[in-house]
GROMACS .gro file of C-alpha atoms in nm:
model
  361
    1UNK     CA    1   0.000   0.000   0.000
    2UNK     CA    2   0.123   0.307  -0.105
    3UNK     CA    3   0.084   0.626   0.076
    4UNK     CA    4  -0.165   0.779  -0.131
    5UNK     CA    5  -0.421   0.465  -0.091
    6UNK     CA    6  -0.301   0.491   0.283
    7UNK     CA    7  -0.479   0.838   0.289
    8UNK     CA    8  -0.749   0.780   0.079
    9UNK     CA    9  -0.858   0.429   0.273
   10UNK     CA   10  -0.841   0.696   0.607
   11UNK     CA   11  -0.978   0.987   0.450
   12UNK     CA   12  -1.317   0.717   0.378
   13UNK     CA   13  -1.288   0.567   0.730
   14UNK     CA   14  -1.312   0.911   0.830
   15UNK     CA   15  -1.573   0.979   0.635
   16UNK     CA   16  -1.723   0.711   0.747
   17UNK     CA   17  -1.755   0.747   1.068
   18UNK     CA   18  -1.849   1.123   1.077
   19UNK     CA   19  -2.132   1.008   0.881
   20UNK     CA   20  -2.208   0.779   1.177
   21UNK     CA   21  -2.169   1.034   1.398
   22UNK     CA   22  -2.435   1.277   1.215
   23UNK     CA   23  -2.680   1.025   1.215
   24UNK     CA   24  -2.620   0.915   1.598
   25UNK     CA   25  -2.656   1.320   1.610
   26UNK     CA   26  -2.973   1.323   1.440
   27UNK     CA   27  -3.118   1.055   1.585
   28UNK     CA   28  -3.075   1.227   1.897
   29UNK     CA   29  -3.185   1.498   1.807
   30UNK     CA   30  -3.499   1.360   1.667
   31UNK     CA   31  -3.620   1.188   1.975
   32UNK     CA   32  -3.529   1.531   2.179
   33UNK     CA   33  -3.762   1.686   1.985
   34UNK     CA   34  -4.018   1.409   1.988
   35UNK     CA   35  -3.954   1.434   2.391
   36UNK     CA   36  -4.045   1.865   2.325
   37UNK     CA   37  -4.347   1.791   2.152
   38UNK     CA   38  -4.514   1.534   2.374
   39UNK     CA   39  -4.422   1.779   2.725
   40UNK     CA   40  -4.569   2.086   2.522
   41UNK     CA   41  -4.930   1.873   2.437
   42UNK     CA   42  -5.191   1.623   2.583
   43UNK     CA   43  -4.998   1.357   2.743
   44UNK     CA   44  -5.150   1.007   2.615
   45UNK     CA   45  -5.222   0.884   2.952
   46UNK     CA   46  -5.527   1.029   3.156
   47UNK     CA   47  -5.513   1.144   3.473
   48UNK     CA   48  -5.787   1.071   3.730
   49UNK     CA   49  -5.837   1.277   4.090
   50UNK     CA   50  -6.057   1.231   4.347
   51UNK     CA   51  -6.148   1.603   4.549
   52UNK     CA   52  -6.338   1.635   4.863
   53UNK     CA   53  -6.420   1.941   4.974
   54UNK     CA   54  -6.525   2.087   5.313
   55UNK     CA   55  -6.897   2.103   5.205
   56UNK     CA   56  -7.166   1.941   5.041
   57UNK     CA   57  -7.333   1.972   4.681
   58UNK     CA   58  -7.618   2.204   4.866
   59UNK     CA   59  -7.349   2.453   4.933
   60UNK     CA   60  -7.279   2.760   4.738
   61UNK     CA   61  -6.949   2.708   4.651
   62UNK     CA   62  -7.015   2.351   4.482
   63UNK     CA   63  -7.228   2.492   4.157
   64UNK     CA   64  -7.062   2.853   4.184
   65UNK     CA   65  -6.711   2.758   4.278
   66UNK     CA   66  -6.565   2.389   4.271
   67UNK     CA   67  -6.772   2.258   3.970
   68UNK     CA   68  -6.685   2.536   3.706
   69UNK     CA   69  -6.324   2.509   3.812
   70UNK     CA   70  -6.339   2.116   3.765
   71UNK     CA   71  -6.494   2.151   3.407
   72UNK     CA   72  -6.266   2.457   3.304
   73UNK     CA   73  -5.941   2.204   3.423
   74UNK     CA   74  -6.140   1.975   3.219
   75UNK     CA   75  -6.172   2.145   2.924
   76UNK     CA   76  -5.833   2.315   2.909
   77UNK     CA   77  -5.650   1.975   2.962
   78UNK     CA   78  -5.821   1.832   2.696
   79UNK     CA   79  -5.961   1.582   2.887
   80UNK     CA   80  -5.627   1.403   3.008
   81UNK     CA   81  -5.720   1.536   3.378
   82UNK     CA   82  -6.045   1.428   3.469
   83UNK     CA   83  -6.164   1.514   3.850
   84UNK     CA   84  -6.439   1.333   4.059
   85UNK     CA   85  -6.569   1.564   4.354
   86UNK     CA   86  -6.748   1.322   4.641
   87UNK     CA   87  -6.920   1.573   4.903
   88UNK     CA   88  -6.827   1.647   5.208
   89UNK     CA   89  -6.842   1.280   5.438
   90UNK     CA   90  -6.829   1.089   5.158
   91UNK     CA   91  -6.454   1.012   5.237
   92UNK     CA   92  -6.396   1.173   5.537
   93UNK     CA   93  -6.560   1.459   5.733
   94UNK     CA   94  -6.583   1.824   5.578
   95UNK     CA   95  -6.316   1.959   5.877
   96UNK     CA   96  -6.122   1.683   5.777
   97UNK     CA   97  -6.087   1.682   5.406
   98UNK     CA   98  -5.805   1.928   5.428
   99UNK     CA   99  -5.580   1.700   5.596
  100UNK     CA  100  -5.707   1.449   5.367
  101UNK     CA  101  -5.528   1.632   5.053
  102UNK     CA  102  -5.227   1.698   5.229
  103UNK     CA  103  -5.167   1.321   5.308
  104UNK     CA  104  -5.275   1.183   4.984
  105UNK     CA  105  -5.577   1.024   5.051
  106UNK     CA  106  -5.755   1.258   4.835
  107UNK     CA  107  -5.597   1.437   4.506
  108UNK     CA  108  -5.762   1.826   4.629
  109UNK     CA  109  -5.952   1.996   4.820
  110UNK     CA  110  -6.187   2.309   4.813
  111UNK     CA  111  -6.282   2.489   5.159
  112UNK     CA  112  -6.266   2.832   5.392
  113UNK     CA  113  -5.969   2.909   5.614
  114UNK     CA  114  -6.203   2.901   5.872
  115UNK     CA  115  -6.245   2.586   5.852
  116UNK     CA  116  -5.857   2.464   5.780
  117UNK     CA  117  -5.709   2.754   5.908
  118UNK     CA  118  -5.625   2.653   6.229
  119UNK     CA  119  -5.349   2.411   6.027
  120UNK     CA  120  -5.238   2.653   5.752
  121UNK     CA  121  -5.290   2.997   5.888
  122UNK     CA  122  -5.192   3.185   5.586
  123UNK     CA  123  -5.513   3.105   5.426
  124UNK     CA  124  -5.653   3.379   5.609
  125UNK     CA  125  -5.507   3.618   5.360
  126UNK     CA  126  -5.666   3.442   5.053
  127UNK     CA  127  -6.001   3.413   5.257
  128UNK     CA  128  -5.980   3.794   5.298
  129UNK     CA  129  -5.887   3.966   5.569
  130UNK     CA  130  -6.211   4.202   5.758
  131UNK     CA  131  -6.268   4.478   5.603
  132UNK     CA  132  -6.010   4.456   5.341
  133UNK     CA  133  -6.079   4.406   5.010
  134UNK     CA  134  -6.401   4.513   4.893
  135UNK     CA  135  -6.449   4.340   4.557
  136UNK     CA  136  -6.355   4.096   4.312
  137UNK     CA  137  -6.055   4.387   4.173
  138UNK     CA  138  -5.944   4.499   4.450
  139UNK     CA  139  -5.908   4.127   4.561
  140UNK     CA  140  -5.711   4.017   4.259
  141UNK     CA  141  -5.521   4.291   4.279
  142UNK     CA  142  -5.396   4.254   4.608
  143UNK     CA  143  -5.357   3.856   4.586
  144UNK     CA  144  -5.164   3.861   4.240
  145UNK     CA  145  -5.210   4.192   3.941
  146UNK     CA  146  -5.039   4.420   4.091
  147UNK     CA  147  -4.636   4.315   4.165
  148UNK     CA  148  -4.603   4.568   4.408
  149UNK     CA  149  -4.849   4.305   4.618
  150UNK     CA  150  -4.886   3.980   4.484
  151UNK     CA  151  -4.935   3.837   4.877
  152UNK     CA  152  -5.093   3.495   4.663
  153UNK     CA  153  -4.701   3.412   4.636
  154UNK     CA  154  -4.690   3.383   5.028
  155UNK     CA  155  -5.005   3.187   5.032
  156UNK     CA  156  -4.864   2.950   4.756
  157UNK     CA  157  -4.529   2.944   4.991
  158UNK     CA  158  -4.707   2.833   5.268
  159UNK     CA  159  -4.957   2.565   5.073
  160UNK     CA  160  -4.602   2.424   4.934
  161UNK     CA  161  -4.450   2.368   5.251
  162UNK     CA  162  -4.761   2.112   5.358
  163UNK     CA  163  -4.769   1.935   5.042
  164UNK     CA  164  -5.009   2.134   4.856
  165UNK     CA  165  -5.069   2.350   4.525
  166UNK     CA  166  -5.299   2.621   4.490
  167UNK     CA  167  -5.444   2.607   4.195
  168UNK     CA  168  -5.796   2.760   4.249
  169UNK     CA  169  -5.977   3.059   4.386
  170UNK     CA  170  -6.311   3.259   4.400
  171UNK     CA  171  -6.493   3.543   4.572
  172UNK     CA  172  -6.851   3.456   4.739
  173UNK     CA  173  -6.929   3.822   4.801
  174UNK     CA  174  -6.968   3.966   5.176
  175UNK     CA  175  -6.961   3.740   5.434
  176UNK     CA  176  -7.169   3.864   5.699
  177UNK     CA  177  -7.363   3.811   6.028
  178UNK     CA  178  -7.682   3.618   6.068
  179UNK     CA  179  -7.878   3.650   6.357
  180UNK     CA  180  -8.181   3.601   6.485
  181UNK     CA  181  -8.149   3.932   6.744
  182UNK     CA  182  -8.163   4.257   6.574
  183UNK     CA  183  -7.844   4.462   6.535
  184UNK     CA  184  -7.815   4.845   6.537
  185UNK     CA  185  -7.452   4.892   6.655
  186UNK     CA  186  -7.137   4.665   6.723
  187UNK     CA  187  -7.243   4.680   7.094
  188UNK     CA  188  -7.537   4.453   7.048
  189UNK     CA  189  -7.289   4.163   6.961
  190UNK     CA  190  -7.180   4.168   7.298
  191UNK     CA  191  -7.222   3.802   7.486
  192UNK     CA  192  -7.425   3.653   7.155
  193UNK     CA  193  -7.337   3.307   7.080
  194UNK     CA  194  -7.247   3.287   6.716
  195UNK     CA  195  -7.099   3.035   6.507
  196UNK     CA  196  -6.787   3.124   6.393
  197UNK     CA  197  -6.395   2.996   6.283
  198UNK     CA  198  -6.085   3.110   6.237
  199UNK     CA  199  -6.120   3.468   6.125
  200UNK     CA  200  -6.494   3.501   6.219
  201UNK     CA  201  -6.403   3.372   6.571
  202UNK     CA  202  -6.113   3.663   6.623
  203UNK     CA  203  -6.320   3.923   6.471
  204UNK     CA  204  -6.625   3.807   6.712
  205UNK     CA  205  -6.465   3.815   6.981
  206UNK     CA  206  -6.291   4.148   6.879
  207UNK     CA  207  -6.692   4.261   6.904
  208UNK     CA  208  -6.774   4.098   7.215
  209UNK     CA  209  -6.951   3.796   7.117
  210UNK     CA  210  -6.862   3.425   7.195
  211UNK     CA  211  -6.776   3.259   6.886
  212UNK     CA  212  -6.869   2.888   6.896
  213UNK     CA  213  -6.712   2.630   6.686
  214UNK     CA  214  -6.962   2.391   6.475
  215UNK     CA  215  -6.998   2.238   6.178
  216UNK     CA  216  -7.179   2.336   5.894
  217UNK     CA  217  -7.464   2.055   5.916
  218UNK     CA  218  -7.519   2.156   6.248
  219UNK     CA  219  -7.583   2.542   6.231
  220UNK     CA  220  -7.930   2.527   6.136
  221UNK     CA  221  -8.035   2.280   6.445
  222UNK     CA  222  -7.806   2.478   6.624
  223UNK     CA  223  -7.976   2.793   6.561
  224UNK     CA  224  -8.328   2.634   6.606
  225UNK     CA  225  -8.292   2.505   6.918
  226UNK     CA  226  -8.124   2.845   7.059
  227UNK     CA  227  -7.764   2.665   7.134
  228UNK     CA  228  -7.634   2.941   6.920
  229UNK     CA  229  -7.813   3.291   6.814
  230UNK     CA  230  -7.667   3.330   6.474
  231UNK     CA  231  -7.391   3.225   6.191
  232UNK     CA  232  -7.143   3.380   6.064
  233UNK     CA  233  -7.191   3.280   5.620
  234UNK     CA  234  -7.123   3.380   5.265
  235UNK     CA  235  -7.440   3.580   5.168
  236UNK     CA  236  -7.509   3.392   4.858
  237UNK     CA  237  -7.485   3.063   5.090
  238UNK     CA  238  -7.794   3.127   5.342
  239UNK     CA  239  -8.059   2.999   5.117
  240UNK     CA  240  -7.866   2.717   5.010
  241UNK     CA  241  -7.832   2.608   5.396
  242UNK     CA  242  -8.161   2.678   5.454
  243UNK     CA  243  -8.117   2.965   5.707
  244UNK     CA  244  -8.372   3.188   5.606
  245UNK     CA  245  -8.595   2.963   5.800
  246UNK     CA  246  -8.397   2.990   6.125
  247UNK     CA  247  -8.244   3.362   6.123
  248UNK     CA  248  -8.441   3.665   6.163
  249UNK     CA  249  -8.164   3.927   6.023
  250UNK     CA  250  -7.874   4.004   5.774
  251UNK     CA  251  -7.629   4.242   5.919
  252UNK     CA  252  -7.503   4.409   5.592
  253UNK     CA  253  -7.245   4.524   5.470
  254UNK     CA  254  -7.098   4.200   5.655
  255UNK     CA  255  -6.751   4.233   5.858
  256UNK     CA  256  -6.564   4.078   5.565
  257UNK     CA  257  -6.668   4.245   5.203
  258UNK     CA  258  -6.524   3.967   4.992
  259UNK     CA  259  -6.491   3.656   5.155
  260UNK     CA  260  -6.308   3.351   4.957
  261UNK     CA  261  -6.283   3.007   4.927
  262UNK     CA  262  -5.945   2.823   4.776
  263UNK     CA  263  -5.877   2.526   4.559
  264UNK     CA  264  -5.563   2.309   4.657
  265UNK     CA  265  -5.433   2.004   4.500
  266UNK     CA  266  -5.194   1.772   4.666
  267UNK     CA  267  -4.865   1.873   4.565
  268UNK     CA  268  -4.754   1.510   4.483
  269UNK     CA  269  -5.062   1.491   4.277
  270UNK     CA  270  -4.980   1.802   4.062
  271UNK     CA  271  -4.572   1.753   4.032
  272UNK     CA  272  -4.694   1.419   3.865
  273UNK     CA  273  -4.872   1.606   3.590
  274UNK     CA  274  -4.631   1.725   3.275
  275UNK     CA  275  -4.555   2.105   3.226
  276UNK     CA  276  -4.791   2.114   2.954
  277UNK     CA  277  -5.087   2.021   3.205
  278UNK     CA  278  -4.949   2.268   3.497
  279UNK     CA  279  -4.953   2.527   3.256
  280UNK     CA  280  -5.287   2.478   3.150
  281UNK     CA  281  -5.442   2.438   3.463
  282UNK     CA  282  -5.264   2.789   3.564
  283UNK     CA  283  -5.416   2.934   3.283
  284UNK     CA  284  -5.807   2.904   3.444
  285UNK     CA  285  -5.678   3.044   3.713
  286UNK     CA  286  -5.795   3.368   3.683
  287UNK     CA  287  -6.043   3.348   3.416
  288UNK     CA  288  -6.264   3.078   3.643
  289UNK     CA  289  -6.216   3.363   3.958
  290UNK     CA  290  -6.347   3.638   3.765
  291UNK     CA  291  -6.645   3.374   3.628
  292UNK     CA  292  -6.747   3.231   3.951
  293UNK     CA  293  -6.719   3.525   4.155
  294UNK     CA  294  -6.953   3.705   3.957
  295UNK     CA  295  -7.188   3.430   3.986
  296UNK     CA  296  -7.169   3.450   4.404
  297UNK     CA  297  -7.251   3.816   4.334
  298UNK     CA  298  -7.585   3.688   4.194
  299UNK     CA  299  -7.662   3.460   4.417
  300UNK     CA  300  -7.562   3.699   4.705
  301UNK     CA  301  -7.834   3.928   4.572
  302UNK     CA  302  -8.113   3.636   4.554
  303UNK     CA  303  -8.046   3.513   4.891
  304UNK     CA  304  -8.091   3.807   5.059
  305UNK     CA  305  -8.429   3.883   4.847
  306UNK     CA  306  -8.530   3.511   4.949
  307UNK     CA  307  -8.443   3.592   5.306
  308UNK     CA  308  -8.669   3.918   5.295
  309UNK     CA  309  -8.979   3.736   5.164
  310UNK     CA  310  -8.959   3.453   5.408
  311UNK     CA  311  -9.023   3.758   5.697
  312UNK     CA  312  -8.625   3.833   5.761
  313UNK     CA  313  -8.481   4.170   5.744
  314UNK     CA  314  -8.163   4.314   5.625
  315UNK     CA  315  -8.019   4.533   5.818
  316UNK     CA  316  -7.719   4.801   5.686
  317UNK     CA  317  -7.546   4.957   5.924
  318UNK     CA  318  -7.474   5.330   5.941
  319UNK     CA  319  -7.132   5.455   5.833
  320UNK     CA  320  -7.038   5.544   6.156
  321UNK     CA  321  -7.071   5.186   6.256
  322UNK     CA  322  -6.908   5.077   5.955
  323UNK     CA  323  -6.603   5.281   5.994
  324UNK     CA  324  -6.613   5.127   6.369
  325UNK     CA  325  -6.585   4.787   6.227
  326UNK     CA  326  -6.265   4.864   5.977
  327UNK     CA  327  -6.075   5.063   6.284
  328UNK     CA  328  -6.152   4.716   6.500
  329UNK     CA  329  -6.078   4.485   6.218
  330UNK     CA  330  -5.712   4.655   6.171
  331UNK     CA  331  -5.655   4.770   6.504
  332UNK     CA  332  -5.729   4.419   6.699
  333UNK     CA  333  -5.825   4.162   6.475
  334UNK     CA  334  -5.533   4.201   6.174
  335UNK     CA  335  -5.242   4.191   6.432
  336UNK     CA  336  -5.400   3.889   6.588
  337UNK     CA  337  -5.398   3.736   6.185
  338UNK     CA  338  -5.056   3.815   6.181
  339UNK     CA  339  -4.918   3.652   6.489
  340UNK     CA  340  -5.025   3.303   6.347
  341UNK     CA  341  -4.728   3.303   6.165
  342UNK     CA  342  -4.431   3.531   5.950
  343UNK     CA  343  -4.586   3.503   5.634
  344UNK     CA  344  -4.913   3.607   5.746
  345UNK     CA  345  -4.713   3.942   5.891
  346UNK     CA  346  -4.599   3.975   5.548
  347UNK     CA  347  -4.885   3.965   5.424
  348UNK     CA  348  -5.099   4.181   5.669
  349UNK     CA  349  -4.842   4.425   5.598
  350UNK     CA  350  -4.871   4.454   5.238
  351UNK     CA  351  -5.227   4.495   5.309
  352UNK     CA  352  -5.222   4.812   5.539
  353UNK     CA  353  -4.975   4.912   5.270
  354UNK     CA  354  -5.263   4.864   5.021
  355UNK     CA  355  -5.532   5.039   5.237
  356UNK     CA  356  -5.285   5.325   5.273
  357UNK     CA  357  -5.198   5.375   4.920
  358UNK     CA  358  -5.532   5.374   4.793
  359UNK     CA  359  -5.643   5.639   5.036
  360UNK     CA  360  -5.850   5.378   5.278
  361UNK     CA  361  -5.669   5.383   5.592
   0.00000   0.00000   0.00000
């Protein structure tokens, strides 16, 4: 062999092999972007989840709330998340069902921090501190439009660190006293027996009153038998739970103008999703907030005309009274909120600096 073949037989080997190499190359690069493409649409497999929320199909927030959400998620995943919501007791208990999501034994959870917030005391600020937000904007912006806010980060923090993703929110309009004693001023709270948790208990006591821990199927016998002399509720709710036939009066404009109720989903349950499923899920976020708020608002509306023609009255309280409640509410109730824990200091500080900059406090 002479040199010349010598170079030509390596120049093909060469050859050879870079051609190898290009294809390896390709092939790689071919199943990287086969990878791309299946993380940026539907997945092929479904996924199923089980949610059990802190109330019952009778509630307000299961048609106005939970439901929508489920079918939005539904809808914007194409159908490769599909979600099966048993009522409260179906599984477990409605004050249990938040535990229930952060162990795993259900996939999510919908419910009021005052019913879970007692275990994850942040979710006072998405329930809405009293007299703090006053509507559906004002809300949002607070929780996450405007970045110099955006306290819904510290709630997220805090749902995170017990195994859980927020992934759901909505506003069911003023949540305000029920009684079945007739209220002119604060003063007349003083000594009543309510039914109240978490936020409703500090602001009742804040008032006077004795705030009395129940659950929601027992308010009604509660109130009938006289064990209790009102509820604290979402407005649109009353007529739903049947309260109109119990309570005498609604105290209006309620202590807390716009009262929430989350969505969380185990966080093992939603790291197991793909990006592509996340992202759409994110993506109702909002748009399902702003729908089922406004259909609270409705219902808020209705309830209170249902409670008027079973013989209630609503009762709004003067301005002067009004103003009494927001000094209370910031004064003794908010600092009590944010002792539960540093993020809720965070966040009951970004509030005040709300109220401040928009000429409210």
């Amino acid at each position: 062999m002479n040199l010349s073949e010598g170079v030509l037989i390596m120049t093909i080997k060469n050859r050879t092999a870079l051609n190898a190499a290009l294809l390896g190359l390709g092939a790689l690069t071919l199943s990287s972007s086969i990878a791309v493409a299946q993380e940026s649409g539907p997945p092929e497999e479904v996924t199923h989840w089980v949610f059990q929320p802190a109330f019952d199909s009778s509630d307000a927030g299961w048609d106005n709330g939970l439901m929508p959400w489920v079918e939005a998620v539904e809808e914007a995943t194409e159908g490769t998340v599909q979600i099966e919501v048993q009522p409260a007791g179906a599984l477990v208990s409605g004050g249990e069902a938040f535990g229930a999501a952060v162990a795993g034994m259900t996939d999510g959870y919908a419910g009021w921090a005052t019913v879970y917030g007692g275990v994850m005391p942040e979710g006072m600020l998405a329930y809405g501190l009293p007299m703090g937000a006053e509507s559906t904007e004002q809300a949002w912006e607070l929780m996450w439009g405007d970045p110099d806010y955006r306290i819904g980060e510290l709630v997220q923090k805090a749902a995170h660190e017990r195994n859980l993703h927020w992934a759901g929110w909505t506003n069911q309009g003023p949540n305000a006293m029920f009684t079945t004693f007739p209220v002119e001023t604060l003063e007349d709270f003083k000594g009543k027996k309510m039914r109240a948790g978490g936020p409703q208990a500090l602001f009742h006591e804040a008032i006077g009153g004795v705030p009395v821990p129940m659950g929601a199927g027992d308010i009604y016998t509660g109130i009938k038998l006289g064990t209790i002399e009102g509820t604290y509720w979402d407005t649109g709710g009353i007529d739903d739970m049947s309260f109109d036939e119990v309570v005498e009066y609604a105290i209006m404009p309620g202590w807390n103008p716009a009262q929430h109720q989350e969505i969380y989903v185990n966080l093992n349950s939603w790291n197991a999703l793909t990006p592509w499923q996340q992202e759409k899920i994110e993506g109702v976020f909002k748009s399902t907030y702003f729908e089922t708020s406004k259909l609270h608002a409705e219902q808020a509306d209705a309830a209170l005309e249902d409670l008027k023609a079973a013989g209630g009255q609503v009762i709004n309280l003067s301005d002067e009274q009004v103003q009494k409640m927001r000094r209370i509410s910031i004064e003794e109730v908010w600092p009590k909120i944010a002792e539960k824990s540093e993020l809720n200091a965070k966040g009951v500080e970004l509030y005040k600096k709300y109220l401040q900059e928009t000429g409210k406090l």
